[in-house]
Amino acid sequence: MNKTALITGSSRGIGRATAIKLAQSGYNVCINYIERDDLANALAKDLCEKGFNAMTFQADVSDKAGVGAMVKEVENKFGIIDLIVNNAGVAGMALFQDVTDEMWERYFNVNLNGARNTIQAVLPDMIKRKKGVIVNVSSIWGMHGASCEVTYCCTKHALIGLTRALAKEVAPSGIRVNCVAPGVINTDMVQVLGQEVLDELAKETPIGRLGTPEDIANAICFLASDEASFITGQVLVSDGGFIN
Ligand code: NAP
């Protein structure tokens, strides 16, 4: 029987590439999104036409009740959830003194509480089955500081804390929890920087290019796989050498 993966924020970018790779690896993939039902549905349709199992699930990960309902819906369709990829995220820049309550709360609600919501909804079943894998998507800015990104940095540092602590707590229950820390990845999220800055960032990256969503999907899928069965509580940096 296929395993089932829930990938938050998989209508676009890193989540989308991850959903494709997991489908190719034999998972039923649950494509979560918040707004872009057009992109999510097109991805599911494309995967199904290729013979894979994929379905879309709309939910704002910051909404605990909404995430609970989504997880129930996934379980009704596929039985159990073997893998959660907490990828949905928001980012943006502001001087620290200009950070509003609204921005601070939204970033924490999506980037940190979103992961808490999905994990808390699925974990009781994983513990009962003594099996499960969780991969969180943090950032190199979850390990280092970035000017004008204090809010984002705080959420991504916290996600690494969640990963490390939860990994210890649930390892005896047969559950692994790891984190990927991407560098600059060429997705919609970084387009606000403009092409000139992106070209500069590519030059500053020792490997000489920006990352692709597929680069990060590969790291996520490795941590999800049995090849990583002795790895838990870790942060796998995939950044072309940027913060080395
Ligand atoms: P992206 O292209 O902006 O895509 C964001 C995805 O998250 C979309 O699928 C979006 O859904 C979804 N999403 C946003 N808020 C959501 C919410 N509240 N509930 C459910 N889904 C939500 O982003 P990306 O670059 O692929 O980034 C994915 C993850 O990697 C994020 O956690 C980000 O912080 C992290 N990351 C990215 C980079 C980078 O350079 N790109 C670097 C380090 C870490 P809709 O399509 O419906 O809007």
PDB file of C-alpha atoms in Angstrom, residues 2-3 19 23 26-31 44 47-48 50-55 78:
ATOM      1  CA  ASN A   2       1.211   3.538  -0.788  1.00  0.00           C
ATOM      2  CA  LYS A   3       2.348   5.793   2.015  1.00  0.00           C
ATOM      3  CA  ALA A  19       4.876  16.892  -3.886  1.00  0.00           C
ATOM      4  CA  ALA A  23       4.506  11.175  -5.846  1.00  0.00           C
ATOM      5  CA  GLY A  26       5.240   6.213  -4.493  1.00  0.00           C
ATOM      6  CA  TYR A  27       3.433   8.430  -1.967  1.00  0.00           C
ATOM      7  CA  ASN A  28      -0.198   9.496  -2.141  1.00  0.00           C
ATOM      8  CA  VAL A  29       0.311  13.244  -2.043  1.00  0.00           C
ATOM      9  CA  CYS A  30      -1.984  15.703  -0.293  1.00  0.00           C
ATOM     10  CA  ILE A  31      -1.444  19.142  -1.776  1.00  0.00           C
ATOM     11  CA  ALA A  44      -3.086  17.309  -8.779  1.00  0.00           C
ATOM     12  CA  LEU A  47       0.017  13.983 -11.245  1.00  0.00           C
ATOM     13  CA  CYS A  48      -3.182  11.907 -11.532  1.00  0.00           C
ATOM     14  CA  LYS A  50       0.593  10.424 -14.879  1.00  0.00           C
ATOM     15  CA  GLY A  51      -0.869   7.614 -12.748  1.00  0.00           C
ATOM     16  CA  PHE A  52       0.008   8.999  -9.294  1.00  0.00           C
ATOM     17  CA  ASN A  53      -2.408   9.598  -6.406  1.00  0.00           C
ATOM     18  CA  ALA A  54      -2.804  13.270  -5.565  1.00  0.00           C
ATOM     19  CA  MET A  55      -5.552  15.407  -4.037  1.00  0.00           C
ATOM     20  CA  PHE A  78      -6.172   7.860   2.554  1.00  0.00           C
TER      21      PHE A  78
END
